PDB file of C-alpha atoms and ligand atoms in Angstrom:
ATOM      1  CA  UNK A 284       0.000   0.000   0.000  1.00 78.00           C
ATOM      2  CA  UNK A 285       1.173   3.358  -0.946  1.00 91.00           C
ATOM      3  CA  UNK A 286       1.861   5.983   1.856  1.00 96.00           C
ATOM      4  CA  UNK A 287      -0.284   8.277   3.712  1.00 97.00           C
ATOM      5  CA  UNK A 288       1.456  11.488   4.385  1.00 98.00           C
ATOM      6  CA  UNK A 289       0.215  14.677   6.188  1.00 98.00           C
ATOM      7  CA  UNK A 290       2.526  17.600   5.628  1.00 98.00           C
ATOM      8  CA  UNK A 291       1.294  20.561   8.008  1.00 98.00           C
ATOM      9  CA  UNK A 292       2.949  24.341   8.390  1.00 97.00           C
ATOM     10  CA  UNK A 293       1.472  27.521   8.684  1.00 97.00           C
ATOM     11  CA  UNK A 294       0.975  29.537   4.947  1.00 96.00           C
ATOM     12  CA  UNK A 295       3.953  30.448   3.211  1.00 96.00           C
ATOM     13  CA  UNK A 296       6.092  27.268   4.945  1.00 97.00           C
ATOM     14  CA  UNK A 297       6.668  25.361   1.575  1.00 96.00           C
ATOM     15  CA  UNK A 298       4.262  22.492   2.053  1.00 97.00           C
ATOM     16  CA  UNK A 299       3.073  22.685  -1.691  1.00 94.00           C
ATOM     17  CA  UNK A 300       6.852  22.438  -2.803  1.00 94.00           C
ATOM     18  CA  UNK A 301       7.665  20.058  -0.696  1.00 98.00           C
ATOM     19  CA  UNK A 302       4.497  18.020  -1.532  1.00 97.00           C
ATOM     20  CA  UNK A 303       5.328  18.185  -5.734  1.00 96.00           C
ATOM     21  CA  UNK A 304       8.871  16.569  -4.320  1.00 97.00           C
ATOM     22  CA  UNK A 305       6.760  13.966  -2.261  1.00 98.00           C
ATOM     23  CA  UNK A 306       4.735  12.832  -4.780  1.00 97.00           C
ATOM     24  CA  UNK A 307       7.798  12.727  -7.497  1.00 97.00           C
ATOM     25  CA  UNK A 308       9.828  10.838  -5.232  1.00 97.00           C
ATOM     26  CA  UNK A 309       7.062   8.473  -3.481  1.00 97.00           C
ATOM     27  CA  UNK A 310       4.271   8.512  -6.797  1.00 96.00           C
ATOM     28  CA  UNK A 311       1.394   8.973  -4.052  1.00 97.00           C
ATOM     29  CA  UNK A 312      -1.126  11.362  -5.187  1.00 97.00           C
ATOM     30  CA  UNK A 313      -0.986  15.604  -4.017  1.00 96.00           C
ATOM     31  CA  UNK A 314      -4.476  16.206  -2.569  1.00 97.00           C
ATOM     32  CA  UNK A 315      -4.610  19.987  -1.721  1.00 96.00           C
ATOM     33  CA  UNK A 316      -7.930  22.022  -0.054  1.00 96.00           C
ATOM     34  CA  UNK A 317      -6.384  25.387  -1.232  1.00 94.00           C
ATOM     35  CA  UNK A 318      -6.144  24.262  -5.112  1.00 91.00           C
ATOM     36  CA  UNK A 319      -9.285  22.324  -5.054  1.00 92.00           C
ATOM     37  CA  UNK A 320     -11.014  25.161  -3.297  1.00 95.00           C
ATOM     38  CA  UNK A 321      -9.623  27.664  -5.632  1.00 93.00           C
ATOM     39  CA  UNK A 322     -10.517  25.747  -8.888  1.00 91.00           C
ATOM     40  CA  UNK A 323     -14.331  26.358  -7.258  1.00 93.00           C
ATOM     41  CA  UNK A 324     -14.436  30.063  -5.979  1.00 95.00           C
ATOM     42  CA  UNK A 325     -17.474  30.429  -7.560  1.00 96.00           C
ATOM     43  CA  UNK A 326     -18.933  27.153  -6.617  1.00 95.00           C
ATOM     44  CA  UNK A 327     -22.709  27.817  -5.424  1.00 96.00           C
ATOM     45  CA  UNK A 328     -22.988  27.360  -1.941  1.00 96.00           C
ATOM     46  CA  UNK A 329     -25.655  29.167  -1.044  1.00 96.00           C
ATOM     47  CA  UNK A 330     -28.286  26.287  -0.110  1.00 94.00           C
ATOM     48  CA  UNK A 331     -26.389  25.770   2.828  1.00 94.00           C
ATOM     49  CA  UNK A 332     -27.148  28.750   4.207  1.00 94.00           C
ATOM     50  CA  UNK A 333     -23.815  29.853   5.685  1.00 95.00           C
ATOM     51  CA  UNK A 334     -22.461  33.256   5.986  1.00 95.00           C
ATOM     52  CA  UNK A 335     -21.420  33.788   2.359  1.00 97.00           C
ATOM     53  CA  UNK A 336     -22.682  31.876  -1.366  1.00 96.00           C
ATOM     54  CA  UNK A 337     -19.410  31.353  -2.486  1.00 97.00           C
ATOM     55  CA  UNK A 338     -16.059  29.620  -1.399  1.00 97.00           C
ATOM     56  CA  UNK A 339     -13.992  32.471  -2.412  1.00 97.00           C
ATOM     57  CA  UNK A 340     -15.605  35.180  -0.462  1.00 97.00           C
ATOM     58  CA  UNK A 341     -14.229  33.288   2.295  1.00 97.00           C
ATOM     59  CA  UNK A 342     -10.896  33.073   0.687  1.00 96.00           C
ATOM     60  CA  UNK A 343     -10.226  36.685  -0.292  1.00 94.00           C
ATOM     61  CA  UNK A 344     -10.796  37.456   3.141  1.00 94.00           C
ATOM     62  CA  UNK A 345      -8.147  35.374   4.680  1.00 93.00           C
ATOM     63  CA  UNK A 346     -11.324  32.910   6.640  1.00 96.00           C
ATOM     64  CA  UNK A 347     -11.633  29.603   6.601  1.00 95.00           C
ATOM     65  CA  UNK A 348     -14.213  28.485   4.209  1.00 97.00           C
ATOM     66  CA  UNK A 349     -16.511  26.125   6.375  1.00 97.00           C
ATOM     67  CA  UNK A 350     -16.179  23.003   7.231  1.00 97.00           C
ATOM     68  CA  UNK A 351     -19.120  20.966   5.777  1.00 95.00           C
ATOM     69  CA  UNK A 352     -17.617  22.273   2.329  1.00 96.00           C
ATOM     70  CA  UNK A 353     -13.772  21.220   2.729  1.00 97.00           C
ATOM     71  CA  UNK A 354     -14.728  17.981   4.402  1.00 97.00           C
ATOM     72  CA  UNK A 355     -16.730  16.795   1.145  1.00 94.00           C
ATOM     73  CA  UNK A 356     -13.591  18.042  -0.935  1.00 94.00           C
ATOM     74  CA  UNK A 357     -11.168  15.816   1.237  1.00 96.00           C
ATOM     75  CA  UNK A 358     -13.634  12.969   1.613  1.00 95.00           C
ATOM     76  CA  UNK A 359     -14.014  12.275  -1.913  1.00 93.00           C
ATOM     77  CA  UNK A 360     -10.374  12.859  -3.164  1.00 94.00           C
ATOM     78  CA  UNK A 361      -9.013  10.569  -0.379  1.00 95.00           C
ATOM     79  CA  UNK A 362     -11.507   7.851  -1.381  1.00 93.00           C
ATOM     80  CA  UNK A 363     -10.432   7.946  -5.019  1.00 92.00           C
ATOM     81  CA  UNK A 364      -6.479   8.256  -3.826  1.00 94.00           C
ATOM     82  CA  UNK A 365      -4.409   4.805  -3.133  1.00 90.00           C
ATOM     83  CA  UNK A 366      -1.335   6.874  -1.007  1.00 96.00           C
ATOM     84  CA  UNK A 367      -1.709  10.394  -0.744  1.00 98.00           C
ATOM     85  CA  UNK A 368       0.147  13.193   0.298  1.00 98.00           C
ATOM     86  CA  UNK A 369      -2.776  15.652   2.038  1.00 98.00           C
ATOM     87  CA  UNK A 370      -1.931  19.528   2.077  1.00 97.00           C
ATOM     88  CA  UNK A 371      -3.816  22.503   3.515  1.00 97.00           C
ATOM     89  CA  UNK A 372      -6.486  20.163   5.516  1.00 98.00           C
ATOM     90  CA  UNK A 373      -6.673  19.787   8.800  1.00 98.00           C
ATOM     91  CA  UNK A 374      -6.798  23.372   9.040  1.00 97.00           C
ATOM     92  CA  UNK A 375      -9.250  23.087  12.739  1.00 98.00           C
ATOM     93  CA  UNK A 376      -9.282  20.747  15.324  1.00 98.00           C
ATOM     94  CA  UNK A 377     -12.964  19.688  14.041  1.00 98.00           C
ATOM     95  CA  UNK A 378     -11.041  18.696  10.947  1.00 98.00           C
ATOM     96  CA  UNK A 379      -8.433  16.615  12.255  1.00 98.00           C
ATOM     97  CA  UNK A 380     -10.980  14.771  14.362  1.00 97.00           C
ATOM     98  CA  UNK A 381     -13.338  14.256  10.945  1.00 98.00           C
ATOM     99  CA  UNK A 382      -9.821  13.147   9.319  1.00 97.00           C
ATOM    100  CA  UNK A 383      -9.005  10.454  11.969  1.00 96.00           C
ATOM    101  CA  UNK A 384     -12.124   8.944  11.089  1.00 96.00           C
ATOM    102  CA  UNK A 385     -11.990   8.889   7.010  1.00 96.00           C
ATOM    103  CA  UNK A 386      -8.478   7.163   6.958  1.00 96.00           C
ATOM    104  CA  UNK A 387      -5.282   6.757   8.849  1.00 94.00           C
ATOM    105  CA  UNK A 388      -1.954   8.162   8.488  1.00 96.00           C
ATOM    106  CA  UNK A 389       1.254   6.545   8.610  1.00 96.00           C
ATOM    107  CA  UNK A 390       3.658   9.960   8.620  1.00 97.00           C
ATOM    108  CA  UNK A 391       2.852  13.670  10.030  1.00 98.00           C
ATOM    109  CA  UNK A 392       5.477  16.016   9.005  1.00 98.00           C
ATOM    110  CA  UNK A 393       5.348  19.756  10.088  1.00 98.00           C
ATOM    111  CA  UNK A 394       7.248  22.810   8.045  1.00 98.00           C
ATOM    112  CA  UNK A 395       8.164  25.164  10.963  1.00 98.00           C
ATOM    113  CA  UNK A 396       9.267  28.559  10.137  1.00 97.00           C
ATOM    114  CA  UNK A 397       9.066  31.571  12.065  1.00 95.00           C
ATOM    115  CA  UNK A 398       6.111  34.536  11.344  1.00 94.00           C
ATOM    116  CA  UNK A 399       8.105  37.341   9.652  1.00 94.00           C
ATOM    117  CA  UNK A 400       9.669  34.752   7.578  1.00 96.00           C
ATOM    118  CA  UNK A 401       6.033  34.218   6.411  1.00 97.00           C
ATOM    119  CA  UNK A 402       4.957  37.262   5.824  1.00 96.00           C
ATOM    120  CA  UNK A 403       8.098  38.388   3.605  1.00 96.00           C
ATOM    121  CA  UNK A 404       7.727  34.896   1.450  1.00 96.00           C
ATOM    122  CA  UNK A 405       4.000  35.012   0.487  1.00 97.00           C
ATOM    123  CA  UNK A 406       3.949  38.863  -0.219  1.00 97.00           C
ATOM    124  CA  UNK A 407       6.995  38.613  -2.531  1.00 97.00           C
ATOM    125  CA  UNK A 408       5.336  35.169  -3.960  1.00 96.00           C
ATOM    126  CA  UNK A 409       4.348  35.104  -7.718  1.00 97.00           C
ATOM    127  CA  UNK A 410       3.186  32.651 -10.129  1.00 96.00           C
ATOM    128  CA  UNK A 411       3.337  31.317 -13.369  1.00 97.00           C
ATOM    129  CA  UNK A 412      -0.472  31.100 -14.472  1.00 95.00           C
ATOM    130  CA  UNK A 413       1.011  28.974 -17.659  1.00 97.00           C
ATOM    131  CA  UNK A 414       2.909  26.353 -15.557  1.00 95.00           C
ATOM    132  CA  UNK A 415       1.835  26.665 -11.942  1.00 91.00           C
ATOM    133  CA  UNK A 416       5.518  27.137 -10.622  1.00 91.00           C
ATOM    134  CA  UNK A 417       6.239  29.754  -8.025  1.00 91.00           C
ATOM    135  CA  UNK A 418       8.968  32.398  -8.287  1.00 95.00           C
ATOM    136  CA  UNK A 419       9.768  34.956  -5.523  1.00 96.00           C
ATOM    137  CA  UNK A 420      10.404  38.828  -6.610  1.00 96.00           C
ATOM    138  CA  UNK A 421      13.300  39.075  -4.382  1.00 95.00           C
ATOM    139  CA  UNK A 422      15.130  35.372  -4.269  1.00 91.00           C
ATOM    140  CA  UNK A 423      13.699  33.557  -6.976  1.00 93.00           C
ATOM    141  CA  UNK A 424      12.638  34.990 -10.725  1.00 97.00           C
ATOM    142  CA  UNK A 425      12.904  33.333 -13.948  1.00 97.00           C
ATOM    143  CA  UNK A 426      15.397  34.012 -16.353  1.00 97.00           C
ATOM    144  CA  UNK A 427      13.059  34.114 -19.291  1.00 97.00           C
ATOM    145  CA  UNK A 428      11.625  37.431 -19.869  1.00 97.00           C
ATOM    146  CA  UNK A 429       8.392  36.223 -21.587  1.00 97.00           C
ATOM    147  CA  UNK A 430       7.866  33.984 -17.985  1.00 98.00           C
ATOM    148  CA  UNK A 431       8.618  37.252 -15.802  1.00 97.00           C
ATOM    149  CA  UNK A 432       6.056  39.298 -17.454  1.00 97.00           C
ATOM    150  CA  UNK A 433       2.935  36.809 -17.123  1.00 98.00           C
ATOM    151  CA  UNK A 434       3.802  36.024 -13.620  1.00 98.00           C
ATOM    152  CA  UNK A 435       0.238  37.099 -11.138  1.00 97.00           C
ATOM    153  CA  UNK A 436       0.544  37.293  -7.472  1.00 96.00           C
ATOM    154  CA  UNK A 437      -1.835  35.142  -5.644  1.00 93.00           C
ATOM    155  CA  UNK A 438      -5.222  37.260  -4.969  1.00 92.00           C
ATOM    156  CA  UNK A 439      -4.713  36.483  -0.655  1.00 94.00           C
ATOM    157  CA  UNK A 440      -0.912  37.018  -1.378  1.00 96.00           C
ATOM    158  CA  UNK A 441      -1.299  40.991  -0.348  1.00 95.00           C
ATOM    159  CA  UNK A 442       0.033  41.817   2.924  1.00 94.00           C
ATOM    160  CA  UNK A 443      -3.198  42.284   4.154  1.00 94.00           C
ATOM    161  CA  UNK A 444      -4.529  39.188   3.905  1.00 96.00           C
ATOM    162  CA  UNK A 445      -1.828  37.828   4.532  1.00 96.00           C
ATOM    163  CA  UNK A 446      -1.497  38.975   8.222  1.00 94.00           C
ATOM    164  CA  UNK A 447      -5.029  37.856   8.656  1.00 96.00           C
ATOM    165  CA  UNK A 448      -4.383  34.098   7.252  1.00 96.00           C
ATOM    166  CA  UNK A 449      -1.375  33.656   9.708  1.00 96.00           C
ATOM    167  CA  UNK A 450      -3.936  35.177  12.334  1.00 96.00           C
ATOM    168  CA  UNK A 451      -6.284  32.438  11.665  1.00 96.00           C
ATOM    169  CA  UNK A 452      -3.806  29.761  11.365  1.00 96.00           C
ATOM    170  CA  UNK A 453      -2.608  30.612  14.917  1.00 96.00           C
ATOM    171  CA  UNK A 454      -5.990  30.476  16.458  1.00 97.00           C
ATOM    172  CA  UNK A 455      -7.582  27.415  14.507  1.00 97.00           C
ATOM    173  CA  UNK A 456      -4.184  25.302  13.353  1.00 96.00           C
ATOM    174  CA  UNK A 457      -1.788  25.586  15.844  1.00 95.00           C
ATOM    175  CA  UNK A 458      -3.871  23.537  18.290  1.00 97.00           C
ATOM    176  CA  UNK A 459      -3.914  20.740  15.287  1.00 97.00           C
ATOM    177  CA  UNK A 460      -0.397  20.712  15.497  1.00 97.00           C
ATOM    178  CA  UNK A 461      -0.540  20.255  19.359  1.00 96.00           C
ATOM    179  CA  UNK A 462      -2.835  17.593  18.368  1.00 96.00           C
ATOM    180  CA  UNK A 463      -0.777  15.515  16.403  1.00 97.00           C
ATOM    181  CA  UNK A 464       2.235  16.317  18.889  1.00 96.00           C
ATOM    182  CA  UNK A 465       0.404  14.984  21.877  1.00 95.00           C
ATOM    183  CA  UNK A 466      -0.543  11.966  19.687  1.00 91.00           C
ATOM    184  CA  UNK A 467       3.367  11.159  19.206  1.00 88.00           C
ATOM    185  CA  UNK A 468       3.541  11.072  15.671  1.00 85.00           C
ATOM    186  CA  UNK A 469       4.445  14.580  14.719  1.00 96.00           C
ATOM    187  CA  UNK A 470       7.712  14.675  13.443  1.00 98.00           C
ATOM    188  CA  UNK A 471       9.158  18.230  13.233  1.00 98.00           C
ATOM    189  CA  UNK A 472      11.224  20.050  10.530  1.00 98.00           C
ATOM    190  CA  UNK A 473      13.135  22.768  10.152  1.00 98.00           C
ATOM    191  CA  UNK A 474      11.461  24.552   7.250  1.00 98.00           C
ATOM    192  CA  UNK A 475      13.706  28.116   7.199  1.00 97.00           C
ATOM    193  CA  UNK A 476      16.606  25.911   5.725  1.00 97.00           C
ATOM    194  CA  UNK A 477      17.304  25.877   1.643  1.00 94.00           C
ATOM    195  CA  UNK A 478      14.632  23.867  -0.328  1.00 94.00           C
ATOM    196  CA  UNK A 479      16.874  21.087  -0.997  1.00 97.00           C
ATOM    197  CA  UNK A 480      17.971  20.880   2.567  1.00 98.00           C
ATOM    198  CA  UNK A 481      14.339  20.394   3.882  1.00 98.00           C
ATOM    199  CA  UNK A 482      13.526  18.068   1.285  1.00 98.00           C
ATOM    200  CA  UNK A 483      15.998  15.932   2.496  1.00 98.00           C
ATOM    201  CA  UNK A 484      14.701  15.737   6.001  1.00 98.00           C
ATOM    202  CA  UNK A 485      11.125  15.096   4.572  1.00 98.00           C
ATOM    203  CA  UNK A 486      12.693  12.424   2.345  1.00 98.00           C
ATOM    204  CA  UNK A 487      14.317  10.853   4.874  1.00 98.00           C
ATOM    205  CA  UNK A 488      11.361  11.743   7.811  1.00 97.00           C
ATOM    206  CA  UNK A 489       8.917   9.303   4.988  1.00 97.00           C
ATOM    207  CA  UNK A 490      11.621   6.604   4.482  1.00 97.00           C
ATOM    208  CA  UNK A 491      11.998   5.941   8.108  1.00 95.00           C
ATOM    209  CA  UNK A 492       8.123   6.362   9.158  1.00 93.00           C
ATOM    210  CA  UNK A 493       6.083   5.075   5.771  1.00 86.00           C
TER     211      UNK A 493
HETATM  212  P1  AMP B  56      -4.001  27.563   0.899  1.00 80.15           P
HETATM  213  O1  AMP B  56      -3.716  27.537  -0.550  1.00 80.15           O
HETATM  214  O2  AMP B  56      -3.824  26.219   1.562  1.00 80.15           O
HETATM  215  O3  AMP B  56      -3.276  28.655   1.629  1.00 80.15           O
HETATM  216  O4  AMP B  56      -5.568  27.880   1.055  1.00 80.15           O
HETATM  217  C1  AMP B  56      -6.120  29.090   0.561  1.00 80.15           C
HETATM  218  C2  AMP B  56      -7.453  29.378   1.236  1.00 80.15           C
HETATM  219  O5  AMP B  56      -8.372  28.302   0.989  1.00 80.15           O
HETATM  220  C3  AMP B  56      -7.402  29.492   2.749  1.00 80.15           C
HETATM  221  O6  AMP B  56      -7.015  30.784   3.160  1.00 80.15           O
HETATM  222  C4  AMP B  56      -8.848  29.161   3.120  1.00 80.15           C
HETATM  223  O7  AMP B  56      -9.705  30.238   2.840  1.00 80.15           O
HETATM  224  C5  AMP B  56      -9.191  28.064   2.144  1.00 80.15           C
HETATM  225  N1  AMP B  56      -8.860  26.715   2.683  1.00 80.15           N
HETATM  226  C6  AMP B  56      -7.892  25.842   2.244  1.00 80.15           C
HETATM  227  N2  AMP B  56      -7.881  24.726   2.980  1.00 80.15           N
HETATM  228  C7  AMP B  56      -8.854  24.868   3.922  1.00 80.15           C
HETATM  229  C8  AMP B  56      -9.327  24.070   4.986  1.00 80.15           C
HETATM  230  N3  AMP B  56      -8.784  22.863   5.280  1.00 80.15           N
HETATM  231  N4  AMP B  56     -10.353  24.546   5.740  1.00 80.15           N
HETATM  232  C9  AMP B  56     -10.897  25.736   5.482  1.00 80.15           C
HETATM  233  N5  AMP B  56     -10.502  26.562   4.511  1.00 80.15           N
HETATM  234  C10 AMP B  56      -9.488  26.137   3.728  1.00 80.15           C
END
């Protein structure tokens, strides 16, 4: 059986890199609540009579879209996934309680890196609408002219939002993280090193665990 890998950190920590190096390296499949969510902004929610009709209202504000609408999302990918490598979910500790029944999970890795650090990686983060890769305006733009002029920032990249996301991941997702801890099978990594360098711990972190 294929692997099933939970890779938790707040925004901005490098969980979606480090996930396209997970499921390279291990062939398990990337299932992601921000990309799903974001391929369905507009996604009518209105019959369930929640604060706002639409997933992205809930996005552009930095929130947490609700529950009842991610779990669906995760439920259904994770069903049609053999190994997986989950990203962006549990976000709550509702979630991670709604997780531990749908399936269990054989590694629990967690991207720390301090706030400031955050802040200064998603503002300066950009993105190549073409080919989905991420560049950085300060350590990290592509050579190629024709690539630097099409690059968009994310639209809760601004600083704004930004500050308010890391807000909400303090209140709602640190205690998943104390969750997992207390559990005993978080395993911790240092996620202000060089890519490379903390995609060798996660390598190594999966190899030892899976
Ligand atoms: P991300 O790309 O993971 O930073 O997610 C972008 C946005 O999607 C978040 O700011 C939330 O609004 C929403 N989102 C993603 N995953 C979840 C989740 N597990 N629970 C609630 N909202 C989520």
């Amino acid at each position: 059986m294929e692997p099933h890998i939970l890779i938790l950190g707040a925004p901005g920590a490098g969980k979606g890199t480090q996930s396209d190096n997970i499921v390279e390296e291990f062939g398990v499949e990337h299932v992601t609540t921000g990309d799903a969510l974001r391929a369905n902004k507009e996604m009518d929610i209105s019959h369930l009579g929640l604060e706002y009709d639409t997933p992205g209202e809930y996005m552009d504000r930095g929130e947490l879209v609700p529950d009842e609408v991610v779990n669906e999302i995760v439920d259904t990918a994770l069903d049609e996934a053999d190994g997986f490598v989950l990203d962006g979910y549990p976000r709550n500790l509702d979630q991670a309680e709604t997780l531990s029944e749908m399936t269990d999970l054989d590694v629990v890795l967690y991207l720390d890196v301090d706030e400031e650090e955050l802040v200064e990686r998603l503002t300066g983060r950009r993105l190549d609408p073409e080919t989905g890769d991420i560049y950085h305006v300060e350590f990290n733009m592509p050579d190629d002219e024709e690539v630097r002029q099409r690059l968009v920032q994310r639209e809760d990249d601004t600083e704004e939002t930004v500050r308010e996301r890391i807000r909400v991941y303090q209140e709602n997702t640190e205690p998943v993280i104390e969750f997992y801890e207390e559990e005993g099978d978080l395993i911790r990594i240092d996620g202000e090193q060089t890519p490379d360098e903390v995609w060798d711990d996660v390598k190594s972190a999966i190899e030892e665990n899976a």
